[in-house]
mmCIF file of C-alpha atoms and ligand atoms in Angstrom:
data_model
loop_
_atom_site.group_PDB
_atom_site.id
_atom_site.type_symbol
_atom_site.label_atom_id
_atom_site.label_comp_id
_atom_site.label_asym_id
_atom_site.label_seq_id
_atom_site.Cartn_x
_atom_site.Cartn_y
_atom_site.Cartn_z
ATOM 1 C CA MET A 1 12.937 94.532 38.084
ATOM 2 C CA THR A 2 13.665 90.861 37.301
ATOM 3 C CA LYS A 3 17.324 91.784 37.003
ATOM 4 C CA ILE A 4 17.359 92.997 40.604
ATOM 5 C CA TRP A 5 15.734 89.797 41.844
ATOM 6 C CA THR A 6 18.157 87.655 39.906
ATOM 7 C CA ALA A 7 21.039 89.615 41.411
ATOM 8 C CA LEU A 8 19.584 89.218 44.903
ATOM 9 C CA LEU A 9 19.083 85.504 44.431
ATOM 10 C CA MET A 10 22.626 85.099 43.217
ATOM 11 C CA LEU A 11 23.855 87.043 46.232
ATOM 12 C CA LEU A 12 21.874 84.806 48.599
ATOM 13 C CA ALA A 13 23.059 81.673 46.847
ATOM 14 C CA GLY A 14 26.605 82.960 47.217
ATOM 15 C CA MET A 15 26.081 83.481 50.935
ATOM 16 C CA PHE A 16 24.913 79.934 51.518
ATOM 17 C CA THR A 17 27.544 78.284 49.414
ATOM 18 C CA ALA A 18 30.392 80.185 51.097
ATOM 19 C CA PRO A 19 33.193 77.692 51.616
ATOM 20 C CA LEU A 20 33.599 76.016 54.958
ATOM 21 C CA PHE A 21 36.786 76.876 56.707
ATOM 22 C CA ALA A 22 39.197 74.568 58.433
ATOM 23 C CA ALA A 23 37.896 72.262 61.101
ATOM 24 C CA ASP A 24 35.925 74.829 63.103
ATOM 25 C CA GLY A 25 32.941 74.977 60.749
ATOM 26 C CA GLU A 26 30.909 77.771 59.272
ATOM 27 C CA ALA A 27 29.253 79.069 62.470
ATOM 28 C CA ALA A 28 32.607 79.495 64.150
ATOM 29 C CA PHE A 29 33.987 81.165 61.040
ATOM 30 C CA HIS A 30 31.198 83.744 61.052
ATOM 31 C CA GLN A 31 31.723 84.346 64.736
ATOM 32 C CA ARG A 32 35.338 85.136 63.964
ATOM 33 C CA LEU A 33 34.232 87.570 61.244
ATOM 34 C CA ASN A 34 32.148 89.458 63.762
ATOM 35 C CA ASP A 35 34.975 89.561 66.247
ATOM 36 C CA MET A 36 37.368 91.346 63.851
ATOM 37 C CA ASN A 37 37.846 95.018 64.650
ATOM 38 C CA VAL A 38 38.671 97.688 62.133
ATOM 39 C CA LYS A 39 40.280 101.044 62.859
ATOM 40 C CA SER A 40 38.126 104.015 63.786
ATOM 41 C CA TYR A 41 39.479 105.872 60.743
ATOM 42 C CA HIS A 42 38.071 103.159 58.497
ATOM 43 C CA GLN A 43 34.668 102.849 60.176
ATOM 44 C CA SER A 44 33.281 105.604 57.957
ATOM 45 C CA LEU A 45 33.613 103.247 55.003
ATOM 46 C CA GLY A 46 30.878 101.131 56.461
ATOM 47 C CA ALA A 47 33.723 98.893 57.511
ATOM 48 C CA THR A 48 32.161 98.215 60.867
ATOM 49 C CA GLY A 49 33.964 94.949 61.229
ATOM 50 C CA ARG A 50 31.029 92.918 59.952
ATOM 51 C CA ASP A 51 30.180 90.747 56.957
ATOM 52 C CA THR A 52 30.856 92.149 53.540
ATOM 53 C CA SER A 53 32.986 95.053 54.740
ATOM 54 C CA CYS A 54 35.873 92.593 54.779
ATOM 55 C CA GLN A 55 35.843 92.822 50.999
ATOM 56 C CA LEU A 56 36.911 96.445 51.044
ATOM 57 C CA CYS A 57 40.446 95.506 51.976
ATOM 58 C CA HIS A 58 40.705 91.787 51.414
ATOM 59 C CA GLY A 59 38.850 91.520 48.137
ATOM 60 C CA THR A 60 36.935 88.566 49.561
ATOM 61 C CA LYS A 61 34.147 88.096 52.116
ATOM 62 C CA THR A 62 36.006 85.295 53.793
ATOM 63 C CA PRO A 63 39.601 86.428 54.251
ATOM 64 C CA VAL A 64 42.209 84.186 55.760
ATOM 65 C CA SER A 65 45.347 86.297 55.423
ATOM 66 C CA ALA A 66 46.553 89.903 55.283
ATOM 67 C CA PRO A 67 45.383 91.903 52.236
ATOM 68 C CA ASP A 68 47.499 92.821 49.273
ATOM 69 C CA ASP A 69 48.839 96.401 49.141
ATOM 70 C CA ARG A 70 46.894 96.876 45.937
ATOM 71 C CA THR A 71 43.604 97.006 47.847
ATOM 72 C CA CYS A 72 44.961 99.806 50.065
ATOM 73 C CA LEU A 73 46.196 101.658 47.011
ATOM 74 C CA ASN A 74 42.801 101.333 45.302
ATOM 75 C CA CYS A 75 41.589 103.946 47.763
ATOM 76 C CA HIS A 76 44.774 105.710 48.827
ATOM 77 C CA GLY A 77 46.208 106.325 45.375
ATOM 78 C CA SER A 78 49.634 105.455 44.014
ATOM 79 C CA ARG A 79 52.731 104.870 46.131
ATOM 80 C CA ASP A 80 53.961 108.273 44.937
ATOM 81 C CA GLN A 81 50.775 109.891 46.202
ATOM 82 C CA VAL A 82 51.068 108.171 49.580
ATOM 83 C CA ALA A 83 54.703 109.271 49.862
ATOM 84 C CA ALA A 84 53.690 112.831 49.007
ATOM 85 C CA LEU A 85 51.369 112.911 52.042
ATOM 86 C CA THR A 86 54.278 112.656 54.446
ATOM 87 C CA LEU A 87 57.064 114.704 52.884
ATOM 88 C CA PRO A 88 59.349 116.032 55.627
ATOM 89 C CA ASP A 89 59.541 119.802 55.915
ATOM 90 C CA PRO A 90 62.885 120.666 54.235
ATOM 91 C CA LYS A 91 63.271 123.698 56.528
ATOM 92 C CA ASP A 92 62.996 121.585 59.677
ATOM 93 C CA LYS A 93 66.410 120.165 60.573
ATOM 94 C CA ASN A 94 64.860 117.723 63.040
ATOM 95 C CA ALA A 95 62.201 116.443 60.651
ATOM 96 C CA GLU A 96 61.899 112.682 60.680
ATOM 97 C CA PRO A 97 62.424 110.809 57.421
ATOM 98 C CA ASN A 98 59.502 110.015 55.141
ATOM 99 C CA PRO A 99 58.207 106.592 56.256
ATOM 100 C CA HIS A 100 56.739 106.108 52.776
ATOM 101 C CA ASP A 101 59.995 106.795 50.952
ATOM 102 C CA SER A 102 62.947 105.630 52.985
ATOM 103 C CA MET A 103 66.596 105.155 52.152
ATOM 104 C CA HIS A 104 66.298 101.400 52.710
ATOM 105 C CA TYR A 105 63.035 100.455 51.026
ATOM 106 C CA GLY A 106 62.213 103.435 48.808
ATOM 107 C CA LYS A 107 58.456 103.539 48.255
ATOM 108 C CA ASP A 108 58.108 99.772 48.203
ATOM 109 C CA ALA A 109 57.617 98.876 51.868
ATOM 110 C CA PRO A 110 54.394 96.865 52.209
ATOM 111 C CA CYS A 111 51.660 98.914 53.933
ATOM 112 C CA THR A 112 51.082 96.208 56.514
ATOM 113 C CA MET A 113 54.681 96.401 57.670
ATOM 114 C CA CYS A 114 53.459 99.362 59.765
ATOM 115 C CA HIS A 115 49.686 99.809 59.390
ATOM 116 C CA ASN A 116 47.835 96.930 60.973
ATOM 117 C CA GLU A 117 44.075 96.875 60.987
ATOM 118 C CA HIS A 118 42.905 94.435 63.613
ATOM 119 C CA ARG A 119 45.681 95.119 66.096
ATOM 120 C CA PRO A 120 47.741 98.204 66.939
ATOM 121 C CA SER A 121 49.892 99.586 64.152
ATOM 122 C CA GLU A 122 53.617 99.739 64.671
ATOM 123 C CA ILE A 123 56.461 101.713 63.182
ATOM 124 C CA TYR A 124 58.648 98.995 61.744
ATOM 125 C CA CYS A 125 61.594 101.406 61.425
ATOM 126 C CA ASN A 126 61.708 101.517 65.188
ATOM 127 C CA SER A 127 62.980 98.000 65.453
ATOM 128 C CA CYS A 128 66.272 99.817 64.744
ATOM 129 C CA HIS A 129 65.587 103.569 65.092
ATOM 130 C CA LEU A 130 63.775 105.800 67.570
ATOM 131 C CA PHE A 131 61.496 107.864 65.338
ATOM 132 C CA LYS A 132 58.402 109.429 66.862
ATOM 133 C CA TYR A 133 55.961 110.103 64.041
ATOM 134 C CA PRO A 134 53.430 111.782 66.314
ATOM 135 C CA ASN A 135 50.783 111.773 63.555
ATOM 136 C CA MET A 136 50.838 108.009 63.143
ATOM 137 C CA LYS A 137 47.395 106.707 64.111
ATOM 138 C CA PRO A 138 47.729 103.657 66.348
HETATM 139 C C1 HEC B 201 40.462 98.571 56.239
HETATM 140 C C2 HEC B 201 41.069 97.359 55.796
HETATM 141 C C3 HEC B 201 40.584 96.039 56.365
HETATM 142 C C4 HEC B 201 39.293 95.632 56.547
HETATM 143 C C5 HEC B 201 37.994 96.394 56.281
HETATM 144 C C6 HEC B 201 39.376 94.280 57.041
HETATM 145 N N1 HEC B 201 40.694 93.892 57.153
HETATM 146 FE FE1 HEC B 201 41.396 92.079 57.760
HETATM 147 N N2 HEC B 201 43.320 92.701 57.606
HETATM 148 C C7 HEC B 201 43.682 93.974 57.255
HETATM 149 C C8 HEC B 201 45.113 94.122 57.453
HETATM 150 C C9 HEC B 201 45.912 95.378 57.184
HETATM 151 C C10 HEC B 201 45.601 92.882 57.936
HETATM 152 C C11 HEC B 201 47.049 92.546 58.297
HETATM 153 C C12 HEC B 201 47.287 92.194 59.765
HETATM 154 C C13 HEC B 201 46.431 92.901 60.785
HETATM 155 O O1 HEC B 201 46.136 94.083 60.664
HETATM 156 O O2 HEC B 201 46.032 92.286 61.780
HETATM 157 C C14 HEC B 201 44.444 92.003 57.997
HETATM 158 C C15 HEC B 201 44.502 90.686 58.375
HETATM 159 C C16 HEC B 201 43.416 89.843 58.425
HETATM 160 C C17 HEC B 201 43.476 88.416 58.645
HETATM 161 C C18 HEC B 201 44.733 87.599 58.807
HETATM 162 C C19 HEC B 201 44.964 87.484 60.271
HETATM 163 C C20 HEC B 201 46.351 87.745 60.637
HETATM 164 O O3 HEC B 201 46.619 87.657 61.821
HETATM 165 O O4 HEC B 201 47.164 88.107 59.776
HETATM 166 C C21 HEC B 201 42.202 87.959 58.674
HETATM 167 C C22 HEC B 201 41.730 86.512 58.874
HETATM 168 C C23 HEC B 201 41.326 89.104 58.455
HETATM 169 N N3 HEC B 201 42.096 90.239 58.296
HETATM 170 C C24 HEC B 201 39.957 89.039 58.448
HETATM 171 C C25 HEC B 201 39.124 90.130 58.230
HETATM 172 C C26 HEC B 201 37.679 90.071 58.299
HETATM 173 C C27 HEC B 201 36.897 88.805 58.649
HETATM 174 C C28 HEC B 201 37.203 91.313 57.989
HETATM 175 C C29 HEC B 201 35.760 91.784 57.947
HETATM 176 C C30 HEC B 201 35.039 91.577 59.178
HETATM 177 C C31 HEC B 201 38.358 92.160 57.726
HETATM 178 N N4 HEC B 201 39.498 91.406 57.892
HETATM 179 C C32 HEC B 201 38.265 93.486 57.355
HETATM 180 C C33 HEC B 201 42.854 94.959 56.752
HETATM 181 C C34 HEC B 201 41.465 94.940 56.764
HETATM 182 C C1 HEC B 202 37.604 101.389 50.515
HETATM 183 C C2 HEC B 202 38.649 102.404 50.580
HETATM 184 C C3 HEC B 202 39.817 102.168 51.519
HETATM 185 C C4 HEC B 202 40.603 101.052 51.614
HETATM 186 C C5 HEC B 202 40.486 99.725 50.869
HETATM 187 C C6 HEC B 202 41.637 101.372 52.571
HETATM 188 N N1 HEC B 202 41.458 102.635 53.049
HETATM 189 FE FE1 HEC B 202 42.595 103.564 54.436
HETATM 190 N N2 HEC B 202 41.278 105.086 54.525
HETATM 191 C C7 HEC B 202 40.219 105.268 53.681
HETATM 192 C C8 HEC B 202 39.504 106.479 54.069
HETATM 193 C C9 HEC B 202 38.270 107.050 53.374
HETATM 194 C C10 HEC B 202 40.189 106.994 55.193
HETATM 195 C C11 HEC B 202 39.839 108.234 55.992
HETATM 196 C C12 HEC B 202 40.553 109.362 55.347
HETATM 197 C C13 HEC B 202 40.619 110.560 56.198
HETATM 198 O O1 HEC B 202 40.257 110.498 57.367
HETATM 199 O O2 HEC B 202 41.110 111.557 55.676
HETATM 200 C C14 HEC B 202 41.303 106.101 55.448
HETATM 201 C C15 HEC B 202 42.245 106.303 56.430
HETATM 202 C C16 HEC B 202 43.450 105.611 56.512
HETATM 203 C C17 HEC B 202 44.568 105.941 57.378
HETATM 204 C C18 HEC B 202 44.597 107.067 58.388
HETATM 205 C C19 HEC B 202 44.913 108.339 57.676
HETATM 206 C C20 HEC B 202 45.203 109.459 58.630
HETATM 207 O O3 HEC B 202 44.462 110.434 58.551
HETATM 208 O O4 HEC B 202 46.144 109.362 59.426
HETATM 209 C C21 HEC B 202 45.554 105.020 57.152
HETATM 210 C C22 HEC B 202 46.909 104.944 57.826
HETATM 211 C C23 HEC B 202 45.053 104.106 56.163
HETATM 212 N N3 HEC B 202 43.770 104.478 55.785
HETATM 213 C C24 HEC B 202 45.756 103.040 55.661
HETATM 214 C C25 HEC B 202 45.197 102.021 54.894
HETATM 215 C C26 HEC B 202 45.830 100.754 54.601
HETATM 216 C C27 HEC B 202 47.211 100.346 55.049
HETATM 217 C C28 HEC B 202 44.940 100.028 53.841
HETATM 218 C C29 HEC B 202 45.086 98.622 53.321
HETATM 219 C C30 HEC B 202 45.212 97.586 54.341
HETATM 220 C C31 HEC B 202 43.764 100.852 53.651
HETATM 221 N N4 HEC B 202 43.957 102.044 54.300
HETATM 222 C C32 HEC B 202 42.656 100.499 52.912
HETATM 223 C C33 HEC B 202 39.875 104.443 52.636
HETATM 224 C C34 HEC B 202 40.371 103.166 52.442
HETATM 225 C C1 HEC B 203 57.562 102.061 57.454
HETATM 226 C C2 HEC B 203 56.240 102.245 58.026
HETATM 227 C C3 HEC B 203 55.104 102.566 57.091
HETATM 228 C C4 HEC B 203 54.747 101.920 55.930
HETATM 229 C C5 HEC B 203 55.394 100.714 55.291
HETATM 230 C C6 HEC B 203 53.571 102.606 55.438
HETATM 231 N N1 HEC B 203 53.243 103.641 56.276
HETATM 232 FE FE1 HEC B 203 51.692 104.899 56.088
HETATM 233 N N2 HEC B 203 52.333 105.975 57.698
HETATM 234 C C7 HEC B 203 53.427 105.648 58.471
HETATM 235 C C8 HEC B 203 53.644 106.692 59.447
HETATM 236 C C9 HEC B 203 54.754 106.696 60.490
HETATM 237 C C10 HEC B 203 52.639 107.654 59.235
HETATM 238 C C11 HEC B 203 52.441 108.967 59.993
HETATM 239 C C12 HEC B 203 53.525 109.893 59.505
HETATM 240 C C13 HEC B 203 53.139 111.310 59.446
HETATM 241 O O1 HEC B 203 51.959 111.625 59.369
HETATM 242 O O2 HEC B 203 54.059 112.136 59.423
HETATM 243 C C14 HEC B 203 51.823 107.165 58.138
HETATM 244 C C15 HEC B 203 50.731 107.829 57.613
HETATM 245 C C16 HEC B 203 49.928 107.326 56.597
HETATM 246 C C17 HEC B 203 48.742 107.978 56.086
HETATM 247 C C18 HEC B 203 48.201 109.308 56.554
HETATM 248 C C19 HEC B 203 49.002 110.374 55.869
HETATM 249 C C20 HEC B 203 48.462 111.775 56.065
HETATM 250 O O3 HEC B 203 49.147 112.573 56.677
HETATM 251 O O4 HEC B 203 47.337 112.045 55.605
HETATM 252 C C21 HEC B 203 48.226 107.181 55.108
HETATM 253 C C22 HEC B 203 46.988 107.435 54.274
HETATM 254 C C23 HEC B 203 49.101 106.034 54.998
HETATM 255 N N3 HEC B 203 50.116 106.157 55.906
HETATM 256 C C24 HEC B 203 48.916 105.016 54.108
HETATM 257 C C25 HEC B 203 49.870 104.041 53.823
HETATM 258 C C26 HEC B 203 49.766 103.100 52.707
HETATM 259 C C27 HEC B 203 48.603 103.010 51.746
HETATM 260 C C28 HEC B 203 50.900 102.333 52.743
HETATM 261 C C29 HEC B 203 51.350 101.278 51.746
HETATM 262 C C30 HEC B 203 51.513 101.764 50.379
HETATM 263 C C31 HEC B 203 51.704 102.803 53.884
HETATM 264 N N4 HEC B 203 51.049 103.839 54.488
HETATM 265 C C32 HEC B 203 52.913 102.260 54.278
HETATM 266 C C33 HEC B 203 54.197 104.530 58.351
HETATM 267 C C34 HEC B 203 54.165 103.647 57.299
HETATM 268 C C1 HEC B 204 66.997 96.419 60.471
HETATM 269 C C2 HEC B 204 67.329 97.695 61.028
HETATM 270 C C3 HEC B 204 66.753 98.941 60.362
HETATM 271 C C4 HEC B 204 65.453 99.198 60.018
HETATM 272 C C5 HEC B 204 64.238 98.297 60.190
HETATM 273 C C6 HEC B 204 65.421 100.527 59.483
HETATM 274 N N1 HEC B 204 66.672 101.061 59.500
HETATM 275 FE FE1 HEC B 204 67.192 102.939 58.901
HETATM 276 N N2 HEC B 204 69.139 102.526 59.301
HETATM 277 C C7 HEC B 204 69.625 101.346 59.830
HETATM 278 C C8 HEC B 204 71.082 101.432 59.925
HETATM 279 C C9 HEC B 204 71.993 100.349 60.467
HETATM 280 C C10 HEC B 204 71.429 102.715 59.452
HETATM 281 C C11 HEC B 204 72.811 103.304 59.312
HETATM 282 C C12 HEC B 204 73.241 102.958 57.935
HETATM 283 C C13 HEC B 204 74.391 103.789 57.448
HETATM 284 O O1 HEC B 204 74.665 104.814 58.041
HETATM 285 O O2 HEC B 204 74.952 103.389 56.441
HETATM 286 C C14 HEC B 204 70.183 103.374 59.075
HETATM 287 C C15 HEC B 204 70.122 104.658 58.567
HETATM 288 C C16 HEC B 204 68.953 105.335 58.304
HETATM 289 C C17 HEC B 204 68.886 106.723 57.912
HETATM 290 C C18 HEC B 204 70.074 107.665 57.736
HETATM 291 C C19 HEC B 204 70.138 108.641 58.875
HETATM 292 C C20 HEC B 204 70.315 107.978 60.187
HETATM 293 O O3 HEC B 204 69.425 108.119 61.051
HETATM 294 O O4 HEC B 204 71.357 107.320 60.418
HETATM 295 C C21 HEC B 204 67.583 107.022 57.724
HETATM 296 C C22 HEC B 204 66.983 108.368 57.338
HETATM 297 C C23 HEC B 204 66.819 105.808 57.996
HETATM 298 N N3 HEC B 204 67.700 104.812 58.335
HETATM 299 C C24 HEC B 204 65.460 105.701 57.900
HETATM 300 C C25 HEC B 204 64.749 104.547 58.131
HETATM 301 C C26 HEC B 204 63.315 104.430 57.946
HETATM 302 C C27 HEC B 204 62.405 105.582 57.520
HETATM 303 C C28 HEC B 204 62.988 103.156 58.253
HETATM 304 C C29 HEC B 204 61.616 102.521 58.177
HETATM 305 C C30 HEC B 204 60.960 102.652 56.888
HETATM 306 C C31 HEC B 204 64.224 102.478 58.642
HETATM 307 N N4 HEC B 204 65.241 103.349 58.542
HETATM 308 C C32 HEC B 204 64.283 101.157 59.030
HETATM 309 C C33 HEC B 204 68.870 100.267 60.195
HETATM 310 C C34 HEC B 204 67.517 100.117 60.016
#
């Protein structure tokens, strides 16, 4: 029992000693936290766009920049596994190339090149090509 209380106290202490950010102060920072949206497909994680859910992707409660691919891969598996989800059908002559294993970047393209979280996702390839990828969730 005491262990639980100690953990709770430490959690609370952590909340109140969270670093202040920039010039806009802590209240404004927390307002910004609450204003972040996450994708509908990630809401089931309890990632409702509030408080600690930020940690799921950013590895910190108070993120300031885009997350590292490693946090995506913690849940989505290896780059090989991600690439295997979108293998083009070899029998379909019009199949679009695998976005997760392309001739230019192999399997190494950063996830956030295409999958944004707080704004619409975009297919980076289409800055040069005209692929459709109808299953890409916006
Ligand atoms: C499901 C994963 C995920 C969750 C949960 C998440 N983020 Fe993000 N966050 C991203 C990704 C991906 C980016 C990269 C750019 C974008 O999507 O806007 C990002 C970018 C950011 C940035 C950098 C802003 C920028 O324009 O690049 C901030 C700040 C941020 N997130 C704050 C938060 C906060 C605060 C929370 C919790 C309320 C949160 N994020 C929850 C994935 C996530
Ligand atoms: C805490 C675990 C977790 C983290 C971290 C996470 N995801 Fe997810 N993601 C999920 C789950 C669970 C789903 C829903 C899976 C489903 O619907 O089959 C999902 C769904 C998705 C989908 C939609 C899949 C579809 O069905 O089209 C994409 C794209 C995605 N995540 C990309 C990312 C990216 C990029 C990051 C890193 C910024 C990330 N995820 C971080 C767990 C996570
Ligand atoms: C070059 C753009 C691009 C990059 C980079 C990218 N994706 Fe995707 N992703 C897509 C597109 C396009 C789709 C939809 C394609 C389809 O379903 O045929 C997709 C679909 C997905 C799906 C759903 C697959 C399914 O059918 O279940 C997941 C999960 C996903 N991406 C995760 C990731 C992760 C994790 C990373 C980083 C390792 C990543 N993606 C990097 C473009 C990209
Ligand atoms: C900066 C521009 C640019 C981007 C971004 C880009 N490509 Fe390309 N891509 C090209 C050019 C130019 C060629 C022709 C190269 C050649 O034929 O030697 C090409 C050729 C290809 C080809 C060979 C077949 C064809 O259509 O000509 C494939 C497949 C391809 N790209 C896939 C992708 C995928 C998948 C992405 C995103 C992950 C992507 N490209 C992103 C410029 C780009």
